[in-house]
């Protein structure tokens, strides 16, 4: 059985948890349950190494250059025989030994030095660094301490980047449908996808696996598309349907379900770093869910992906967006913001503001382009053809864009509501100064407020998190104090900050697209902030890259691993595609199909490659142990959302209402889908945190599943699982009042696993239930509880 993490605050009050624990362990031991072959880890070691290398480039190397290289360089070894201006010196360390131990921050000399833990060795000697950069170094070491190759004097200048040569890189190449290969003896392929897969298998003298059983296929497809288990009736109807298009109709039914948008919205919300909790200075902090619901609705309606991108970046600038589409601006409008203490000097506050711009550049470039543009903030990108000028050209777009609240109304009506709300706010300020709320003056003001609210059309229209065309300037306010000035409809170009330091500005860089991706010379953006032009550039100039990135993301969620295993890094440090012709062909046909995501799902899921069994084969496993060539389907572990939702669904108490405000998952009465659980950047729900939910303060390329003892303790002792096992038992008692124990055991297996119980499983269960003593119902509840903890419920074949 897989270990599952738990809630650190879970208590074991009284008898119940201890009894549940002992009964659970007893049953698992008697059943002899073992884990099957491991699932594919989200993006393999390649993703982890890429992210560690990115941490180094974005945070660690700039720190070493700014604070260490002056005394620790190959040309001037002043201290410790340590050269930090080249990767070799950093890896080798100096006279005191290695600087770091990968994965072990507390054993790393570099951190001890930076933390000033050793009185005799504290660096930099000019003063201890702030906590934030030290934390970044710790994060880098914990992530594996990958050191990309670099050397002294290798930081490139713009005129040293050969953009013409750079455009020859595979991910920047034009898209062309590829002729599907025809391989002798291929009687397996159903779709063009399969011909590419079969060719790669044949090259390694491998063969594909047989098709999975029908119960396995419907469970796989249903979880993939709607994030819920199929019901026993749905399984029975599909298994008994002998029509040749039964599977095709199953996929079409699932794609038409409103639950499809819920399932796939969550995948996108990871990318978009969605949160329900926003800065207090935004008045509509309870309306973040309107963006989440817009995403789900757009997916259900199969909004073309190019339109999906454009509305999230510039719905307010397109001229043809509907008022409800303004909610799409939540992609930017829900961006992280950082506290700005105005009693500090402008240089300090400017650094904070620059961090916000950097976050937007990072989120947009990685989400839509699969490029780590933020690595060029302090120096030209070490590996990819992205210059500092490119970075500040994009940063200027976001420096000209400010977070705001906006009513879901046409602009003219929205202006009327804004004016009315300003009047009400002024009147409320006057009313607050009046102590006697029963005085005539107070009553007069109250009446004015009520009149404005009553007579203003759409006064109570919902407001969404959006952005507006405005630039923020950080200005001095006396001695060592700061004031912030917002200038509406006044876009600005940023200077290049030397070494990323806002206090050391260089030449001003016009707002524009990335030079390597521009169809011709990158022209300056002229329409306001440039957000709409940025979206158009992503979908035209960078169309091949943008299409490959989203196709790979969808593929990854269906197969457990992308064709490119680093979904947000298609640069030179990212992994190379396992099936490059397949990716190009699928991306080209996706664009030709009108950027339809439902078309893409159907194309993938109707393939023979997707329908394969997940059973391990030693002959193929010896040649391709990680299944890069897709000789079988990957067995996959459910994320926290479908796992929790499946428990609610099988217990019979899932609330299937669509959309609306979020609510706490810690609330015992919350039986809505996990998508609607409150997501906080500062305090994440314990259940989400324990089950690998990504931190919503930054773009997440993929979940990183863990297996820890705390997860197992959660399964054993949490009130949530106790309630679901109790509810499922009540369902059995209601639906099968006169059934025998054998029939109820079989019903459990059909509900939870989509299959009947085996003879041995039934006999072991009966033996366990007979040991219940004076409380047979509690023994039944413990039995049901144990089934929820089995691998078969947590994994999809």
Short mmCIF file of N, CA and C in Angstrom, two decimals, residues 210-336:
data_model
loop_
_atom_site.label_atom_id
_atom_site.label_comp_id
_atom_site.label_asym_id
_atom_site.label_seq_id
_atom_site.Cartn_x
_atom_site.Cartn_y
_atom_site.Cartn_z
N UNK A 210 -1.37 -4.58 -25.69
CA UNK A 210 -2.75 -4.74 -26.13
C UNK A 210 -3.67 -3.68 -25.52
N UNK A 211 -4.86 -3.59 -26.08
CA UNK A 211 -5.82 -2.61 -25.58
C UNK A 211 -6.28 -2.98 -24.17
N UNK A 212 -6.48 -1.98 -23.34
CA UNK A 212 -6.96 -2.21 -21.99
C UNK A 212 -8.39 -2.74 -22.01
N UNK A 213 -8.79 -3.34 -20.93
CA UNK A 213 -10.17 -3.84 -20.83
C UNK A 213 -11.15 -2.67 -20.82
N UNK A 214 -12.38 -2.97 -21.15
CA UNK A 214 -13.38 -1.90 -21.20
C UNK A 214 -13.60 -1.23 -19.84
N UNK A 215 -13.68 -1.98 -18.75
CA UNK A 215 -13.81 -1.29 -17.44
C UNK A 215 -12.63 -0.36 -17.17
N UNK A 216 -11.43 -0.78 -17.56
CA UNK A 216 -10.26 0.07 -17.37
C UNK A 216 -10.34 1.32 -18.25
N UNK A 217 -10.76 1.15 -19.49
CA UNK A 217 -10.84 2.30 -20.41
C UNK A 217 -11.83 3.34 -19.93
N UNK A 218 -13.00 2.92 -19.48
CA UNK A 218 -13.99 3.92 -19.07
C UNK A 218 -13.54 4.61 -17.78
N UNK A 219 -12.90 3.88 -16.89
CA UNK A 219 -12.41 4.54 -15.67
C UNK A 219 -11.30 5.53 -16.00
N UNK A 220 -10.39 5.13 -16.88
CA UNK A 220 -9.30 6.00 -17.30
C UNK A 220 -9.84 7.26 -17.96
N UNK A 221 -10.71 7.09 -18.94
CA UNK A 221 -11.23 8.23 -19.69
C UNK A 221 -12.08 9.15 -18.83
N UNK A 222 -12.85 8.57 -17.92
CA UNK A 222 -13.74 9.39 -17.10
C UNK A 222 -12.95 10.23 -16.11
N UNK A 223 -11.97 9.63 -15.48
CA UNK A 223 -11.12 10.43 -14.59
C UNK A 223 -10.35 11.49 -15.38
N UNK A 224 -9.86 11.13 -16.56
CA UNK A 224 -9.08 12.08 -17.35
C UNK A 224 -9.90 13.30 -17.76
N UNK A 225 -11.14 13.09 -18.16
CA UNK A 225 -11.92 14.19 -18.73
C UNK A 225 -12.80 14.91 -17.74
N UNK A 226 -13.33 14.23 -16.73
CA UNK A 226 -14.21 14.94 -15.79
C UNK A 226 -13.74 14.82 -14.34
N UNK A 227 -12.69 14.05 -14.07
CA UNK A 227 -12.13 14.00 -12.73
C UNK A 227 -13.00 13.29 -11.72
N UNK A 228 -13.90 12.41 -12.17
CA UNK A 228 -14.77 11.64 -11.30
C UNK A 228 -14.76 10.18 -11.75
N UNK A 229 -15.11 9.25 -10.86
CA UNK A 229 -15.17 7.85 -11.28
C UNK A 229 -16.46 7.57 -12.04
N UNK A 230 -16.45 6.62 -12.96
CA UNK A 230 -17.71 6.22 -13.59
C UNK A 230 -18.57 5.46 -12.60
N UNK A 231 -19.87 5.58 -12.75
CA UNK A 231 -20.77 4.84 -11.87
C UNK A 231 -20.85 3.39 -12.33
N UNK A 232 -21.26 2.48 -11.45
CA UNK A 232 -21.43 1.08 -11.88
C UNK A 232 -22.35 0.94 -13.09
N UNK A 233 -23.41 1.74 -13.14
CA UNK A 233 -24.34 1.66 -14.29
C UNK A 233 -23.64 2.11 -15.58
N UNK A 234 -22.83 3.17 -15.50
CA UNK A 234 -22.12 3.65 -16.68
C UNK A 234 -21.13 2.59 -17.17
N UNK A 235 -20.46 1.94 -16.25
CA UNK A 235 -19.51 0.90 -16.64
C UNK A 235 -20.25 -0.26 -17.30
N UNK A 236 -21.35 -0.67 -16.71
CA UNK A 236 -22.10 -1.79 -17.26
C UNK A 236 -22.62 -1.49 -18.67
N UNK A 237 -23.13 -0.25 -18.87
CA UNK A 237 -23.65 0.10 -20.18
C UNK A 237 -22.53 0.11 -21.23
N UNK A 238 -21.38 0.63 -20.86
CA UNK A 238 -20.27 0.69 -21.81
C UNK A 238 -19.74 -0.71 -22.14
N UNK A 239 -19.60 -1.53 -21.11
CA UNK A 239 -19.07 -2.88 -21.32
C UNK A 239 -20.00 -3.71 -22.20
N UNK A 240 -21.29 -3.50 -22.05
CA UNK A 240 -22.25 -4.30 -22.81
C UNK A 240 -22.60 -3.70 -24.17
N UNK A 241 -22.09 -2.50 -24.47
CA UNK A 241 -22.38 -1.84 -25.74
C UNK A 241 -21.49 -2.44 -26.83
N UNK A 242 -22.09 -3.17 -27.73
CA UNK A 242 -21.32 -3.86 -28.77
C UNK A 242 -21.18 -3.05 -30.06
N UNK A 243 -21.70 -1.85 -30.10
CA UNK A 243 -21.60 -1.04 -31.31
C UNK A 243 -20.15 -0.63 -31.55
N UNK A 244 -19.75 -0.53 -32.82
CA UNK A 244 -18.33 -0.25 -33.12
C UNK A 244 -17.87 1.13 -32.67
N UNK A 245 -18.79 2.07 -32.46
CA UNK A 245 -18.40 3.42 -32.05
C UNK A 245 -18.69 3.68 -30.57
N UNK A 246 -18.79 2.62 -29.78
CA UNK A 246 -19.12 2.79 -28.36
C UNK A 246 -18.09 3.67 -27.64
N UNK A 247 -16.82 3.42 -27.91
CA UNK A 247 -15.77 4.20 -27.24
C UNK A 247 -15.78 5.64 -27.70
N UNK A 248 -15.98 5.87 -29.00
CA UNK A 248 -16.03 7.24 -29.52
C UNK A 248 -17.17 8.01 -28.87
N UNK A 249 -18.33 7.35 -28.72
CA UNK A 249 -19.47 8.03 -28.10
C UNK A 249 -19.22 8.29 -26.61
N UNK A 250 -18.47 7.42 -25.97
CA UNK A 250 -18.09 7.66 -24.57
C UNK A 250 -17.27 8.94 -24.46
N UNK A 251 -16.27 9.10 -25.33
CA UNK A 251 -15.42 10.29 -25.28
C UNK A 251 -16.25 11.54 -25.56
N UNK A 252 -17.14 11.47 -26.54
CA UNK A 252 -17.98 12.63 -26.86
C UNK A 252 -18.89 12.98 -25.68
N UNK A 253 -19.44 11.97 -25.02
CA UNK A 253 -20.30 12.24 -23.85
C UNK A 253 -19.52 12.93 -22.74
N UNK A 254 -18.32 12.48 -22.49
CA UNK A 254 -17.52 13.07 -21.42
C UNK A 254 -17.10 14.49 -21.77
N UNK A 255 -16.76 14.73 -23.02
CA UNK A 255 -16.37 16.08 -23.44
C UNK A 255 -17.55 17.05 -23.36
N UNK A 256 -18.76 16.54 -23.49
CA UNK A 256 -19.95 17.38 -23.42
C UNK A 256 -20.41 17.63 -21.98
N UNK A 257 -19.83 16.91 -21.04
CA UNK A 257 -20.23 17.07 -19.64
C UNK A 257 -19.74 18.40 -19.09
N UNK A 258 -20.57 19.09 -18.31
CA UNK A 258 -20.08 20.33 -17.67
C UNK A 258 -18.95 20.08 -16.69
N UNK A 259 -18.81 18.82 -16.25
CA UNK A 259 -17.71 18.50 -15.34
C UNK A 259 -16.36 18.50 -16.05
N UNK A 260 -16.38 18.41 -17.39
CA UNK A 260 -15.12 18.50 -18.14
C UNK A 260 -14.45 19.84 -17.86
N UNK A 261 -15.19 20.93 -17.91
CA UNK A 261 -14.61 22.25 -17.65
C UNK A 261 -14.05 22.35 -16.25
N UNK A 262 -14.70 21.72 -15.29
CA UNK A 262 -14.19 21.75 -13.91
C UNK A 262 -12.85 21.02 -13.82
N UNK A 263 -12.78 19.85 -14.43
CA UNK A 263 -11.55 19.05 -14.36
C UNK A 263 -10.38 19.78 -15.01
N UNK A 264 -10.58 20.30 -16.22
CA UNK A 264 -9.47 20.88 -16.95
C UNK A 264 -9.20 22.32 -16.55
N UNK A 265 -10.17 22.97 -15.92
CA UNK A 265 -9.90 24.30 -15.36
C UNK A 265 -8.83 24.20 -14.28
N UNK A 266 -8.89 23.14 -13.47
CA UNK A 266 -7.90 23.02 -12.40
C UNK A 266 -6.49 22.87 -12.96
N UNK A 267 -6.36 22.16 -14.07
CA UNK A 267 -5.03 22.05 -14.69
C UNK A 267 -4.52 23.44 -15.08
N UNK A 268 -5.39 24.26 -15.67
CA UNK A 268 -4.95 25.59 -16.09
C UNK A 268 -4.71 26.50 -14.88
N UNK A 269 -5.49 26.35 -13.83
CA UNK A 269 -5.33 27.22 -12.67
C UNK A 269 -3.98 27.01 -11.99
N UNK A 270 -3.40 25.81 -12.10
CA UNK A 270 -2.03 25.60 -11.62
C UNK A 270 -1.06 26.49 -12.39
N UNK A 271 -1.24 26.51 -13.70
CA UNK A 271 -0.39 27.33 -14.56
C UNK A 271 -0.56 28.80 -14.23
N UNK A 272 -1.81 29.21 -13.96
CA UNK A 272 -2.14 30.63 -13.76
C UNK A 272 -1.95 31.09 -12.32
N UNK A 273 -1.42 30.25 -11.44
CA UNK A 273 -1.21 30.51 -10.00
C UNK A 273 -2.43 31.14 -9.35
N UNK A 274 -3.59 30.48 -9.56
CA UNK A 274 -4.88 30.98 -9.06
C UNK A 274 -4.94 30.97 -7.54
N UNK A 275 -5.58 31.98 -6.98
CA UNK A 275 -5.82 32.04 -5.55
C UNK A 275 -7.18 32.67 -5.30
N UNK A 276 -7.79 32.31 -4.18
CA UNK A 276 -9.04 32.94 -3.75
C UNK A 276 -8.79 34.11 -2.81
N UNK A 277 -7.58 34.25 -2.35
CA UNK A 277 -7.26 35.33 -1.42
C UNK A 277 -6.34 36.32 -2.10
N UNK A 278 -6.76 37.57 -2.14
CA UNK A 278 -6.06 38.61 -2.87
C UNK A 278 -5.73 39.76 -1.94
N UNK A 279 -4.94 40.73 -2.38
CA UNK A 279 -4.54 41.83 -1.49
C UNK A 279 -5.73 42.57 -0.90
N UNK A 280 -5.59 42.98 0.35
CA UNK A 280 -6.68 43.66 1.04
C UNK A 280 -7.06 44.97 0.39
N UNK A 281 -6.12 45.59 -0.34
CA UNK A 281 -6.43 46.88 -0.93
C UNK A 281 -7.30 46.76 -2.18
N UNK A 282 -7.53 45.52 -2.66
CA UNK A 282 -8.51 45.32 -3.72
C UNK A 282 -9.86 45.04 -3.07
N UNK A 283 -10.87 45.81 -3.44
CA UNK A 283 -12.15 45.74 -2.72
C UNK A 283 -12.89 44.43 -2.96
N UNK A 284 -12.69 43.78 -4.09
CA UNK A 284 -13.48 42.59 -4.41
C UNK A 284 -12.72 41.31 -4.09
N UNK A 285 -12.18 41.24 -2.89
CA UNK A 285 -11.36 40.08 -2.54
C UNK A 285 -12.16 38.79 -2.48
N UNK A 286 -13.48 38.87 -2.50
CA UNK A 286 -14.28 37.65 -2.48
C UNK A 286 -14.75 37.24 -3.87
N UNK A 287 -14.19 37.86 -4.92
CA UNK A 287 -14.68 37.60 -6.27
C UNK A 287 -13.63 36.93 -7.17
N UNK A 288 -12.57 36.41 -6.60
CA UNK A 288 -11.57 35.74 -7.42
C UNK A 288 -12.18 34.57 -8.18
N UNK A 289 -13.18 33.95 -7.59
CA UNK A 289 -13.78 32.77 -8.20
C UNK A 289 -14.41 33.06 -9.56
N UNK A 290 -14.67 34.32 -9.88
CA UNK A 290 -15.22 34.63 -11.19
C UNK A 290 -14.21 34.29 -12.31
N UNK A 291 -12.93 34.44 -12.02
CA UNK A 291 -11.91 34.01 -13.00
C UNK A 291 -11.92 32.50 -13.13
N UNK A 292 -11.94 31.80 -12.00
CA UNK A 292 -11.97 30.33 -12.04
C UNK A 292 -13.18 29.84 -12.83
N UNK A 293 -14.34 30.44 -12.60
CA UNK A 293 -15.54 30.00 -13.32
C UNK A 293 -15.48 30.38 -14.79
N UNK A 294 -14.82 31.50 -15.11
CA UNK A 294 -14.66 31.86 -16.52
C UNK A 294 -13.82 30.80 -17.24
N UNK A 295 -12.75 30.35 -16.60
CA UNK A 295 -11.91 29.33 -17.22
C UNK A 295 -12.71 28.06 -17.47
N UNK A 296 -13.46 27.61 -16.46
CA UNK A 296 -14.25 26.39 -16.63
C UNK A 296 -15.28 26.54 -17.74
N UNK A 297 -15.94 27.70 -17.79
CA UNK A 297 -16.95 27.94 -18.82
C UNK A 297 -16.32 28.00 -20.21
N UNK A 298 -15.18 28.67 -20.32
CA UNK A 298 -14.49 28.76 -21.61
C UNK A 298 -14.10 27.38 -22.12
N UNK A 299 -13.65 26.51 -21.24
CA UNK A 299 -13.27 25.17 -21.65
C UNK A 299 -14.50 24.35 -22.05
N UNK A 300 -15.57 24.47 -21.29
CA UNK A 300 -16.79 23.76 -21.64
C UNK A 300 -17.32 24.19 -23.01
N UNK A 301 -17.20 25.47 -23.31
CA UNK A 301 -17.69 25.99 -24.59
C UNK A 301 -16.68 25.79 -25.71
N UNK A 302 -15.56 25.18 -25.39
CA UNK A 302 -14.47 24.95 -26.36
C UNK A 302 -14.03 26.26 -27.02
N UNK A 303 -13.86 27.28 -26.18
CA UNK A 303 -13.33 28.55 -26.68
C UNK A 303 -11.98 28.27 -27.33
N UNK A 304 -11.76 28.68 -28.57
CA UNK A 304 -10.46 28.41 -29.21
C UNK A 304 -9.30 28.91 -28.34
N UNK A 305 -8.25 28.12 -28.31
CA UNK A 305 -7.14 28.45 -27.41
C UNK A 305 -6.53 29.80 -27.72
N UNK A 306 -6.48 30.21 -28.98
CA UNK A 306 -5.90 31.52 -29.28
C UNK A 306 -6.74 32.63 -28.67
N UNK A 307 -8.06 32.46 -28.69
CA UNK A 307 -8.94 33.44 -28.04
C UNK A 307 -8.81 33.36 -26.52
N UNK A 308 -8.64 32.15 -26.01
CA UNK A 308 -8.43 31.90 -24.58
C UNK A 308 -7.22 32.68 -24.07
N UNK A 309 -6.15 32.67 -24.85
CA UNK A 309 -4.94 33.41 -24.48
C UNK A 309 -5.18 34.92 -24.57
N UNK A 310 -5.76 35.36 -25.65
CA UNK A 310 -5.94 36.80 -25.88
C UNK A 310 -6.80 37.44 -24.79
N UNK A 311 -7.89 36.79 -24.42
CA UNK A 311 -8.78 37.37 -23.41
C UNK A 311 -8.10 37.44 -22.05
N UNK A 312 -7.23 36.49 -21.73
CA UNK A 312 -6.58 36.52 -20.42
C UNK A 312 -5.53 37.62 -20.34
N UNK A 313 -4.99 38.01 -21.47
CA UNK A 313 -3.99 39.08 -21.46
C UNK A 313 -4.58 40.44 -21.75
N UNK A 314 -5.68 40.50 -22.52
CA UNK A 314 -6.14 41.81 -23.00
C UNK A 314 -7.63 41.85 -23.32
N UNK A 315 -8.47 41.24 -22.50
CA UNK A 315 -9.91 41.26 -22.78
C UNK A 315 -10.45 42.68 -22.85
N UNK A 316 -9.84 43.60 -22.10
CA UNK A 316 -10.31 44.99 -22.07
C UNK A 316 -9.86 45.78 -23.29
N UNK A 317 -9.03 45.19 -24.15
CA UNK A 317 -8.46 45.93 -25.28
C UNK A 317 -8.89 45.37 -26.63
N UNK A 318 -9.60 44.24 -26.65
CA UNK A 318 -9.90 43.60 -27.93
C UNK A 318 -10.98 44.33 -28.72
N UNK A 319 -11.88 45.01 -28.03
CA UNK A 319 -12.96 45.71 -28.72
C UNK A 319 -14.17 44.85 -29.01
N UNK A 320 -14.04 43.52 -28.94
CA UNK A 320 -15.18 42.65 -29.23
C UNK A 320 -15.46 41.67 -28.09
N UNK A 321 -14.83 41.85 -26.95
CA UNK A 321 -15.08 40.96 -25.82
C UNK A 321 -16.41 41.32 -25.15
N UNK A 322 -17.11 40.31 -24.66
CA UNK A 322 -18.33 40.54 -23.91
C UNK A 322 -17.98 40.95 -22.48
N UNK A 323 -18.89 41.67 -21.80
CA UNK A 323 -18.57 42.09 -20.43
C UNK A 323 -18.14 40.95 -19.53
N UNK A 324 -18.79 39.78 -19.66
CA UNK A 324 -18.43 38.66 -18.78
C UNK A 324 -17.01 38.16 -19.05
N UNK A 325 -16.46 38.48 -20.24
CA UNK A 325 -15.10 38.06 -20.54
C UNK A 325 -14.04 38.86 -19.80
N UNK A 326 -14.45 39.96 -19.19
CA UNK A 326 -13.49 40.73 -18.39
C UNK A 326 -12.95 39.90 -17.22
N UNK A 327 -13.71 38.88 -16.82
CA UNK A 327 -13.23 38.00 -15.75
C UNK A 327 -11.96 37.28 -16.16
N UNK A 328 -11.73 37.13 -17.48
CA UNK A 328 -10.52 36.44 -17.95
C UNK A 328 -9.26 37.17 -17.53
N UNK A 329 -9.38 38.47 -17.28
CA UNK A 329 -8.21 39.25 -16.88
C UNK A 329 -7.69 38.85 -15.51
N UNK A 330 -8.38 37.94 -14.85
CA UNK A 330 -7.88 37.42 -13.57
C UNK A 330 -6.52 36.76 -13.69
N UNK A 331 -6.16 36.31 -14.89
CA UNK A 331 -4.81 35.74 -15.06
C UNK A 331 -3.76 36.73 -14.61
N UNK A 332 -3.95 38.00 -14.97
CA UNK A 332 -3.04 39.06 -14.52
C UNK A 332 -3.55 39.72 -13.25
N UNK A 333 -4.88 39.87 -13.15
CA UNK A 333 -5.45 40.60 -12.03
C UNK A 333 -5.28 39.91 -10.70
N UNK A 334 -5.03 38.60 -10.71
CA UNK A 334 -4.79 37.87 -9.47
C UNK A 334 -3.31 37.62 -9.24
N UNK A 335 -2.46 38.37 -9.92
CA UNK A 335 -1.01 38.22 -9.75
C UNK A 335 -0.60 38.52 -8.31
N UNK A 336 0.43 37.85 -7.82
CA UNK A 336 0.93 38.18 -6.48
C UNK A 336 1.38 39.64 -6.40
#
